[in-house]
PDB file of C-alpha atoms in Angstrom:
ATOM      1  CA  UNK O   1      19.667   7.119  24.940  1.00 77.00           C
ATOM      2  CA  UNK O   2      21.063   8.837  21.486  1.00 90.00           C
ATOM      3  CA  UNK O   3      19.438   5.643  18.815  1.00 92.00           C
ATOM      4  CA  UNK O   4      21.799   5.890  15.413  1.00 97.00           C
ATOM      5  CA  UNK O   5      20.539   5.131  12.005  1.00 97.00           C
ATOM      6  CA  UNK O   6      22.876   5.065   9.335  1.00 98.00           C
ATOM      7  CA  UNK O   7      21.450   5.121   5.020  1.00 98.00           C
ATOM      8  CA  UNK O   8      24.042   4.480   2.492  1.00 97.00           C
ATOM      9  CA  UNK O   9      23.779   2.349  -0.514  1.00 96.00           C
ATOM     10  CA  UNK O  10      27.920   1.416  -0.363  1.00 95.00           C
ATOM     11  CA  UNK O  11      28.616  -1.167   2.421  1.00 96.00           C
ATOM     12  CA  UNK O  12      31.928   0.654   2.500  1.00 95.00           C
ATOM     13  CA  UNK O  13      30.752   4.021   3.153  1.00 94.00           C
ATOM     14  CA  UNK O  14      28.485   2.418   5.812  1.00 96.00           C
ATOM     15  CA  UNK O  15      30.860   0.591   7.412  1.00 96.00           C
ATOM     16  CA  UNK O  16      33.533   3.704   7.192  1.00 94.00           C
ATOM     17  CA  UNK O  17      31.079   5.778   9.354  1.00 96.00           C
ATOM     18  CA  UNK O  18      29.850   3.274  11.353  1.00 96.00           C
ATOM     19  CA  UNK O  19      33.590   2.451  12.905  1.00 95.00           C
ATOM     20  CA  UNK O  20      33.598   6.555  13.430  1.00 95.00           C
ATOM     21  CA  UNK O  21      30.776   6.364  15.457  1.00 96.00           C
ATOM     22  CA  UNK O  22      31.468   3.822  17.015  1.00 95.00           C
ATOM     23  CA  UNK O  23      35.001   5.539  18.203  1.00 94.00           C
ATOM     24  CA  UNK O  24      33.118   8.694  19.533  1.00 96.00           C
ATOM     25  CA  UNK O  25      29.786   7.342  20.847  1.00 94.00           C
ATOM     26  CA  UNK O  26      29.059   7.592  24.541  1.00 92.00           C
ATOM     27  CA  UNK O  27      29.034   3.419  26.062  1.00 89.00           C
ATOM     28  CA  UNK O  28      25.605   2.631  27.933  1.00 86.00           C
ATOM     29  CA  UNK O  29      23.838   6.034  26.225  1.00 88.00           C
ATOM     30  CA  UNK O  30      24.359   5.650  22.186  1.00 94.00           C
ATOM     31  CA  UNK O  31      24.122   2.813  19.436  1.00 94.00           C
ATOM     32  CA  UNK O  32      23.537   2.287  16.429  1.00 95.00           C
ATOM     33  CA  UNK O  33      20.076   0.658  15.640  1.00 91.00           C
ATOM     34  CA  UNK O  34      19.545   0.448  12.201  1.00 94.00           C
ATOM     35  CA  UNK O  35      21.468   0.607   8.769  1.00 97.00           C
ATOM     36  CA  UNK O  36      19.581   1.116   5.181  1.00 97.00           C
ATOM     37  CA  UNK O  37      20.928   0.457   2.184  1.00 97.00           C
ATOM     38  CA  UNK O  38      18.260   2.222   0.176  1.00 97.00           C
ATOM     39  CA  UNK O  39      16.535   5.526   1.126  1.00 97.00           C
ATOM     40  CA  UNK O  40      13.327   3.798  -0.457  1.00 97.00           C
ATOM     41  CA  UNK O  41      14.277   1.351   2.800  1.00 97.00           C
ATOM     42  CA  UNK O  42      14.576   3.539   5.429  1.00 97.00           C
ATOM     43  CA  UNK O  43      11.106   5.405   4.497  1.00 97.00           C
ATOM     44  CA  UNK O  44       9.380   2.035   4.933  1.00 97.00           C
ATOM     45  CA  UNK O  45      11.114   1.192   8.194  1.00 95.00           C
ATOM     46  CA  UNK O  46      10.961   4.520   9.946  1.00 94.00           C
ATOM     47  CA  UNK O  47       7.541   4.779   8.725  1.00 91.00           C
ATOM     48  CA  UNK O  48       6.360   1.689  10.525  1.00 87.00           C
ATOM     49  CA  UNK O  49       8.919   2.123  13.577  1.00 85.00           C
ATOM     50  CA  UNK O  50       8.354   6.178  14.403  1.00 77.00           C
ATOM     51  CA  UNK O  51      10.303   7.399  17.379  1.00 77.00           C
ATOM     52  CA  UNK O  52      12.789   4.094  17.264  1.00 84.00           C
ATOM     53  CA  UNK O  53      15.472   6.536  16.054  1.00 91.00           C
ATOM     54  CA  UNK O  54      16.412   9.920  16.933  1.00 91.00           C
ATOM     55  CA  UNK O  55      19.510  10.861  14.402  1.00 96.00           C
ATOM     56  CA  UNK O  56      19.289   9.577  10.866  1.00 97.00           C
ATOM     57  CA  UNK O  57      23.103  10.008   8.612  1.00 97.00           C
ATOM     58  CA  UNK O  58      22.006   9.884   4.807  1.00 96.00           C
ATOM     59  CA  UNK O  59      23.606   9.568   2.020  1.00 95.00           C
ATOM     60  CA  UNK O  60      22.488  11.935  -0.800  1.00 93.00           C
ATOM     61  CA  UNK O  61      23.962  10.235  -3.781  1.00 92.00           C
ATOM     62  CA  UNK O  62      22.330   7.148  -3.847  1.00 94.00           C
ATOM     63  CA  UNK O  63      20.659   4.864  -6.506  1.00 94.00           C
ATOM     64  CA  UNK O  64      16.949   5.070  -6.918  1.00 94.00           C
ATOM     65  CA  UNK O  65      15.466   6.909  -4.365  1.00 95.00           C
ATOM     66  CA  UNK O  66      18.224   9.519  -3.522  1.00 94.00           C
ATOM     67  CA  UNK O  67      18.807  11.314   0.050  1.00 93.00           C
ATOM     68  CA  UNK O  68      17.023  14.340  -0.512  1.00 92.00           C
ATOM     69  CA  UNK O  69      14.188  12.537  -2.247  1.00 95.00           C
ATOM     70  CA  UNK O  70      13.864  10.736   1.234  1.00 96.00           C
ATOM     71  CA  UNK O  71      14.097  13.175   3.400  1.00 95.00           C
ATOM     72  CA  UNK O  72      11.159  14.823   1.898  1.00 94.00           C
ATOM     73  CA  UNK O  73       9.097  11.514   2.559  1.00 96.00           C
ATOM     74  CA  UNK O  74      10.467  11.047   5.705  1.00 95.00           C
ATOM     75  CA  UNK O  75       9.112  14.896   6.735  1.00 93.00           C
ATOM     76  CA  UNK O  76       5.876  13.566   5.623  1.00 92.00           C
ATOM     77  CA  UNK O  77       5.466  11.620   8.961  1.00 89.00           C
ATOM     78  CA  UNK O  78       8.111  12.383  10.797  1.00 88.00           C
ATOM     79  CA  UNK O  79       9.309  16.432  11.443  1.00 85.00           C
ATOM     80  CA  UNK O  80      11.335  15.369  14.620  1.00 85.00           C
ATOM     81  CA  UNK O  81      14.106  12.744  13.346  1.00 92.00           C
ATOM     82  CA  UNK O  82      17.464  14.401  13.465  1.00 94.00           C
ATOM     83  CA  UNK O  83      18.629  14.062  10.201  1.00 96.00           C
ATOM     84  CA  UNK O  84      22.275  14.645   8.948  1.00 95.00           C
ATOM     85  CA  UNK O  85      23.642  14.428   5.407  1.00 94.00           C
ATOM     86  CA  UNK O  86      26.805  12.612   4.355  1.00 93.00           C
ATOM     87  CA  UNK O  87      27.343  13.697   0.533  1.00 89.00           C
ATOM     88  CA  UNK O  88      30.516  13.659  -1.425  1.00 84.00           C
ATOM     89  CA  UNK O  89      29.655  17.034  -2.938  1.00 76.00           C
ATOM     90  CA  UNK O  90      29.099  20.528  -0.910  1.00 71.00           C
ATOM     91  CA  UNK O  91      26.330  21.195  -3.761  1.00 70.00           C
ATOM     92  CA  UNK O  92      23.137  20.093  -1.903  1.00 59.00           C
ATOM     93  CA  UNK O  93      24.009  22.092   1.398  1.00 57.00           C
ATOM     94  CA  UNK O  94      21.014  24.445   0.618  1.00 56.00           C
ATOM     95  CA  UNK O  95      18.896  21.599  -0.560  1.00 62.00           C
ATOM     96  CA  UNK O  96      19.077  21.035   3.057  1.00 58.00           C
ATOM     97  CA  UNK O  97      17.082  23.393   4.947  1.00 65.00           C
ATOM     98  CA  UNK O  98      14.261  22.262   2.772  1.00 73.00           C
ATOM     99  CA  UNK O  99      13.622  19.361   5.151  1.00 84.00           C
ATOM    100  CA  UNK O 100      15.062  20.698   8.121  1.00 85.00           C
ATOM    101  CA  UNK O 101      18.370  18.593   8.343  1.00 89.00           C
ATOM    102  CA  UNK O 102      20.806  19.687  10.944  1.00 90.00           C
ATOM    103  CA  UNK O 103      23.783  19.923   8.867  1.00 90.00           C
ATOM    104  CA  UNK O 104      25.485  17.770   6.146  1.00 89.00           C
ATOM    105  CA  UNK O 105      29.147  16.213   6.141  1.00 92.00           C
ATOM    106  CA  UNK O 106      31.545  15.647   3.088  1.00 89.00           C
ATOM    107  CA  UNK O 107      33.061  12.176   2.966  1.00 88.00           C
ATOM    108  CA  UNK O 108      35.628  11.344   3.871  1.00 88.00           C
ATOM    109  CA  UNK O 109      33.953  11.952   7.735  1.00 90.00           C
ATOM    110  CA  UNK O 110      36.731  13.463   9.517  1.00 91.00           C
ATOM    111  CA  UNK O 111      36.563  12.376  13.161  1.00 92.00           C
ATOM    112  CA  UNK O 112      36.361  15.884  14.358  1.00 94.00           C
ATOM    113  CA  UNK O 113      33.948  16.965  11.986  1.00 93.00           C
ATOM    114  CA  UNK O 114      31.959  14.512  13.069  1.00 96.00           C
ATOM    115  CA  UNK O 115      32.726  14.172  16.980  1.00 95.00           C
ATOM    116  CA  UNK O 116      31.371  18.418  16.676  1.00 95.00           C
ATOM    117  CA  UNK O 117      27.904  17.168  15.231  1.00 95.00           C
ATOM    118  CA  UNK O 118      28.157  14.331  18.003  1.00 96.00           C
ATOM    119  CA  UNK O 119      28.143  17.100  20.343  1.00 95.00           C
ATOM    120  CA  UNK O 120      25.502  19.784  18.789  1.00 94.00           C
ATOM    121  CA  UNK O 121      23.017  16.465  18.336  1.00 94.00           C
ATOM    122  CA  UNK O 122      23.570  15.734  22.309  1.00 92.00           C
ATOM    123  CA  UNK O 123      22.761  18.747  22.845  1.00 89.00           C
ATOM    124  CA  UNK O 124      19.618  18.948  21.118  1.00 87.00           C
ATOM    125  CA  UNK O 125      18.187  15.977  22.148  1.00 83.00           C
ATOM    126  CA  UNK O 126      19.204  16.966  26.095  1.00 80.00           C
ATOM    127  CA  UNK O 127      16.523  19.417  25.275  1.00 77.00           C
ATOM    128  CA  UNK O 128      14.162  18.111  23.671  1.00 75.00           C
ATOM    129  CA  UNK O 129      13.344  15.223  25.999  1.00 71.00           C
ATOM    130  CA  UNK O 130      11.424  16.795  28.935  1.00 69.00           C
ATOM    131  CA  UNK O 131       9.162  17.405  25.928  1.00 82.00           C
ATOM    132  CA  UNK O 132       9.111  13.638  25.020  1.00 85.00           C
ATOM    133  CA  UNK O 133       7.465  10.232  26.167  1.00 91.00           C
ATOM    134  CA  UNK O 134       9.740   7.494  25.902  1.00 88.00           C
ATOM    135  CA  UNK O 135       8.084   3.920  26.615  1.00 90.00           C
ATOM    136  CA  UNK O 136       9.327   0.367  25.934  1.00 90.00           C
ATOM    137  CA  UNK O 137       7.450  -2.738  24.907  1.00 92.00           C
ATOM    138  CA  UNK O 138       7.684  -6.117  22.674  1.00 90.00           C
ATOM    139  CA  UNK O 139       8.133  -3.841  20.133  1.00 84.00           C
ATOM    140  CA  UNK O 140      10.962  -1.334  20.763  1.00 80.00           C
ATOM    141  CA  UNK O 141      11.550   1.573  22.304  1.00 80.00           C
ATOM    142  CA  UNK O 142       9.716   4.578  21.449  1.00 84.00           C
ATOM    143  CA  UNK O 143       9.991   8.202  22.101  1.00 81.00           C
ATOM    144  CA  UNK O 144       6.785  10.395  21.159  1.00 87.00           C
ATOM    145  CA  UNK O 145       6.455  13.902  21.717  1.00 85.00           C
ATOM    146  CA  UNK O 146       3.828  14.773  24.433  1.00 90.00           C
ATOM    147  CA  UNK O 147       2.087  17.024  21.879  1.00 88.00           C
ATOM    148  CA  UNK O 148       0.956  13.975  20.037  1.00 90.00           C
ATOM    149  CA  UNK O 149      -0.068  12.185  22.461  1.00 95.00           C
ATOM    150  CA  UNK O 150      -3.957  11.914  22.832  1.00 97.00           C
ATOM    151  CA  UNK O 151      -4.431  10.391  26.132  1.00 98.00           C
ATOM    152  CA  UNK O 152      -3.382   6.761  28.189  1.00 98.00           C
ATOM    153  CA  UNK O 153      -5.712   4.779  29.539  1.00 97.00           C
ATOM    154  CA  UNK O 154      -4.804   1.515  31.907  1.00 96.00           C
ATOM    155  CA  UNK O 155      -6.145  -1.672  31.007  1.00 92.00           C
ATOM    156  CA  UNK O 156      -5.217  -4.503  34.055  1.00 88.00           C
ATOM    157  CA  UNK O 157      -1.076  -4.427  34.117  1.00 91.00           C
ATOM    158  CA  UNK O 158      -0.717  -2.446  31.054  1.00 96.00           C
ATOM    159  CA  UNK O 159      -1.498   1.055  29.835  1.00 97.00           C
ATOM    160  CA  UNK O 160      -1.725   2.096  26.331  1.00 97.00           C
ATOM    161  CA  UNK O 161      -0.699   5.770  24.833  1.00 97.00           C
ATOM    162  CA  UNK O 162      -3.311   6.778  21.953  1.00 97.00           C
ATOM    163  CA  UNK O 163      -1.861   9.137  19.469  1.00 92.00           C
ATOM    164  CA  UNK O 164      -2.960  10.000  16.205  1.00 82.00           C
ATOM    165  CA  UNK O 165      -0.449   7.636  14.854  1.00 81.00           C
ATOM    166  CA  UNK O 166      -1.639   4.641  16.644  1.00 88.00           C
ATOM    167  CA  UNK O 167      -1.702   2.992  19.903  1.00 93.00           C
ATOM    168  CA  UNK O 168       1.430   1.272  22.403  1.00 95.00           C
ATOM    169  CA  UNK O 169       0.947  -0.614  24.739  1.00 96.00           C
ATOM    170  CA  UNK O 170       3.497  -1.040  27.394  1.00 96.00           C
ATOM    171  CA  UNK O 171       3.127  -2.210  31.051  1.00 96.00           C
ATOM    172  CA  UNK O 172       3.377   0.738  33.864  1.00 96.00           C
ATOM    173  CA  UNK O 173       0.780   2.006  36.221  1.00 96.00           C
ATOM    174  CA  UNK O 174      -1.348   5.253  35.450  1.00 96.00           C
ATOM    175  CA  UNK O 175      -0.398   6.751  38.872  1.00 96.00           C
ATOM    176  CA  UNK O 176       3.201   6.902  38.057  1.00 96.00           C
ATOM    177  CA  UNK O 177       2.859   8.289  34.309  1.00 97.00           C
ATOM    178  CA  UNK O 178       0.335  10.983  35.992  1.00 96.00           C
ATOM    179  CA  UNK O 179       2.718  12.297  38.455  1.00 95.00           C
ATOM    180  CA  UNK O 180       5.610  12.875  35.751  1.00 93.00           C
ATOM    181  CA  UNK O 181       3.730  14.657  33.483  1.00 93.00           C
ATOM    182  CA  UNK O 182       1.257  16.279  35.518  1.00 88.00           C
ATOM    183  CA  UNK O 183       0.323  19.431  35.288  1.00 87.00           C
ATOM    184  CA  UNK O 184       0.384  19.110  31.148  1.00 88.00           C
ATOM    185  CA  UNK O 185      -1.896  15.837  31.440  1.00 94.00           C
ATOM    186  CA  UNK O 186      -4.569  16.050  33.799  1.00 94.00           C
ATOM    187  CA  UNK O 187      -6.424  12.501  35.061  1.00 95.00           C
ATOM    188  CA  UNK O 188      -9.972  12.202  34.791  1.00 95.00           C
ATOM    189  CA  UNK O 189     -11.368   8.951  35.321  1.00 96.00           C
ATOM    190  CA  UNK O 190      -9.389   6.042  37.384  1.00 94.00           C
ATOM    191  CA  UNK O 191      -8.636   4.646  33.693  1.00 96.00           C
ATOM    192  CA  UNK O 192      -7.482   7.665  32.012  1.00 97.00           C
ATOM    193  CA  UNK O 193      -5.261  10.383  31.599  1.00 97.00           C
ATOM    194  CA  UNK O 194      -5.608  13.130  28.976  1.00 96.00           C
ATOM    195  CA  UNK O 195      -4.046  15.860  26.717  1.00 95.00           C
ATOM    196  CA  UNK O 196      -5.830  18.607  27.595  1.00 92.00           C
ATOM    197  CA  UNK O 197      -4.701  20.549  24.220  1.00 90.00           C
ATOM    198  CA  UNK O 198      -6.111  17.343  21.887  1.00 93.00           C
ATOM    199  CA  UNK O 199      -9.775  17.592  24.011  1.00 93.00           C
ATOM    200  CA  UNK O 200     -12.784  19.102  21.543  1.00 90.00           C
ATOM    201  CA  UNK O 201     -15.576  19.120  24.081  1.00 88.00           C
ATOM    202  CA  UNK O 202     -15.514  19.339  27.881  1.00 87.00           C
ATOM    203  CA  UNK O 203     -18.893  17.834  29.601  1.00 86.00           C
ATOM    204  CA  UNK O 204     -19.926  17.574  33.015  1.00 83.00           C
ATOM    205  CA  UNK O 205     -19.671  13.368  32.432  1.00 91.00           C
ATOM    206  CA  UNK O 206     -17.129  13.245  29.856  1.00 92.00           C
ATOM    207  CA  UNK O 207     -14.603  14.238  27.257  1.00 92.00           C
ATOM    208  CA  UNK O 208     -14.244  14.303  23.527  1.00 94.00           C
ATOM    209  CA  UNK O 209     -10.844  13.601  21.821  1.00 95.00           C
ATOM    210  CA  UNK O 210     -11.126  12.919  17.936  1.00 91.00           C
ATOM    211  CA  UNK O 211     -14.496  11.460  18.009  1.00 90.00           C
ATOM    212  CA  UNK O 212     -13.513   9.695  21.047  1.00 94.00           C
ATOM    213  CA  UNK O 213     -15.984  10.005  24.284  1.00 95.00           C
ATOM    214  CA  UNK O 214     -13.766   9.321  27.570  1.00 95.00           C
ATOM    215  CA  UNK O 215     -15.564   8.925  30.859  1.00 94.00           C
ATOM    216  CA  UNK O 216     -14.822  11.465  33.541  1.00 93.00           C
ATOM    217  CA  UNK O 217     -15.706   9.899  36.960  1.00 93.00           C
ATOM    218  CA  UNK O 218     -17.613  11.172  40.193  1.00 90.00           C
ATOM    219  CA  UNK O 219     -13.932  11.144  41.991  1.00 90.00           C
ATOM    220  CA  UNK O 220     -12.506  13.905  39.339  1.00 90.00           C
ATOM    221  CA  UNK O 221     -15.578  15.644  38.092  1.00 86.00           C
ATOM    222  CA  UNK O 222     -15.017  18.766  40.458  1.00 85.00           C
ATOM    223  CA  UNK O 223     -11.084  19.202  39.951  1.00 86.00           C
ATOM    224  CA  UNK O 224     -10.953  17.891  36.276  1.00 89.00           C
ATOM    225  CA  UNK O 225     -12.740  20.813  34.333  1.00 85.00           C
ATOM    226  CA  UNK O 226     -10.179  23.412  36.340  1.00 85.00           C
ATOM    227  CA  UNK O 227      -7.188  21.753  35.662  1.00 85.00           C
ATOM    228  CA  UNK O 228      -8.045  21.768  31.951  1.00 86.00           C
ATOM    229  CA  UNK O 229      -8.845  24.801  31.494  1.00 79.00           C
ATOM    230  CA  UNK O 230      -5.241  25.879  32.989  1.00 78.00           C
ATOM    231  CA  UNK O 231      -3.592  23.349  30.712  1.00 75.00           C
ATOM    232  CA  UNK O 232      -5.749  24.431  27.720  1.00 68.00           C
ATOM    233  CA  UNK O 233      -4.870  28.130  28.384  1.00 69.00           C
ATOM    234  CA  UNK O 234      -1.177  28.014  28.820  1.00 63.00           C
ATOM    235  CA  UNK O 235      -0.974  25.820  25.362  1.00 58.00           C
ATOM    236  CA  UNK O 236       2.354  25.054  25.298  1.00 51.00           C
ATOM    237  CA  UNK O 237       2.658  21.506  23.600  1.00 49.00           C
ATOM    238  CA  UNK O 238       1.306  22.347  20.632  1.00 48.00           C
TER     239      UNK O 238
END
């Protein structure tokens, strides 16, 4: 699922993109979630919804907080959000690269100009998502890189992914989450399922992740430590 935000402060130019999209986007696999009319809009919203949207189209010219002036906030928080430029000017194309945007499109959007980002963004995300978690709940639907994830831990019907940016809660079991992402998590207690690469101290009894003591039980004490140290030497979510 390709999730579509689009930030303009005309309706017009908004609505102009938005019926390009919606001409070229894939039925069942792409929409369009969100739109802002104010950058200073979509840095509140994707700040409290991170991971709800994977390609953000933003206008640079805008009242008040500009494009580029959001971008940089957005980077703040958020280094994975595909982010595209629409600007009526080729001036800012270097401005860019300063917060990693993928590329930037003159209006008037030409359908082929844009059905070739269409296809580079596909592509990109194709790869990037056997390096994400993507879990649904009352909330949304998130994606979150495994490299920020801390650890999950099951609680009755539900389990609940800790990262450093807070906590979701979404119903699954912890046998089925450990045998997709095992061997990069390993599971050490009946409750929980770690990050090897986020873990500061390895005891015989337990595990520390940012100030955070996790039980390791009797049943994983002798296989636990070894499959940590394997994940912790091959290091490569981080």
């Amino acid at each position: 699922m390709l999730r579509i935000g689009i930030c303009d402060d005309e309706s017009d130019a908004r609505d102009a993109l938005r019926i390009q999209l919606e001409k070229l986007m894939i039925e069942g696999s792409e929409e369009i979630v969100y739109e802002f009319s104010s950058g200073a809009g979509a840095v509140s919203w994707l700040g409290s919804h991170p991971g709800e949207i994977d390609l953000l189209f933003l206008d640079v010219e805008m009242k008040g907080l500009n494009g580029m002036e959001a971008a940089g906030k957005i980077r703040t928080f958020d280094t994975q959000l595909i982010i595209v430029f629409v600007t009526g000017y080729a001036d800012y194309v270097f401005d860019g690269y300063q917060v990693d945007a993928l590329d930037y499109l003159i209006k008037p959007v030409t359908e082929e100009k844009l059905r070739r980002l269409l296809f580079r963004v596909r592509a990109k995300s194709a790869q990037e998502e056997s390096r994400t978690f993507t879990l649904k709940n009352a909330d949304g639907t998130w994606r979150i890189r495994l490299a920020d994830i801390l650890y999950f831990y099951s609680d009755k019907r539900r389990v609940i992914l800790v990262s450093a940016r807070g906590q979701y809660p979404f119903y699954a079991r912890l046998d089925e989450i450990e045998k997709k992402l095992s061997p990069d998590f390993v599971r050490i207690h009946q409750r929980y399922l770690v990050n090897p690469s986020h873990i500061d101290y390895l005891g015989s009894e337990s595990v520390m992740i940012r100030d955070t003591e996790l039980p390791c039980s009797r049943r994983y004490r002798e296989t636990a430590p070894c499959k940590i140290a394997r994940a912790m030497m091959r290091g490569d979510m981080k």
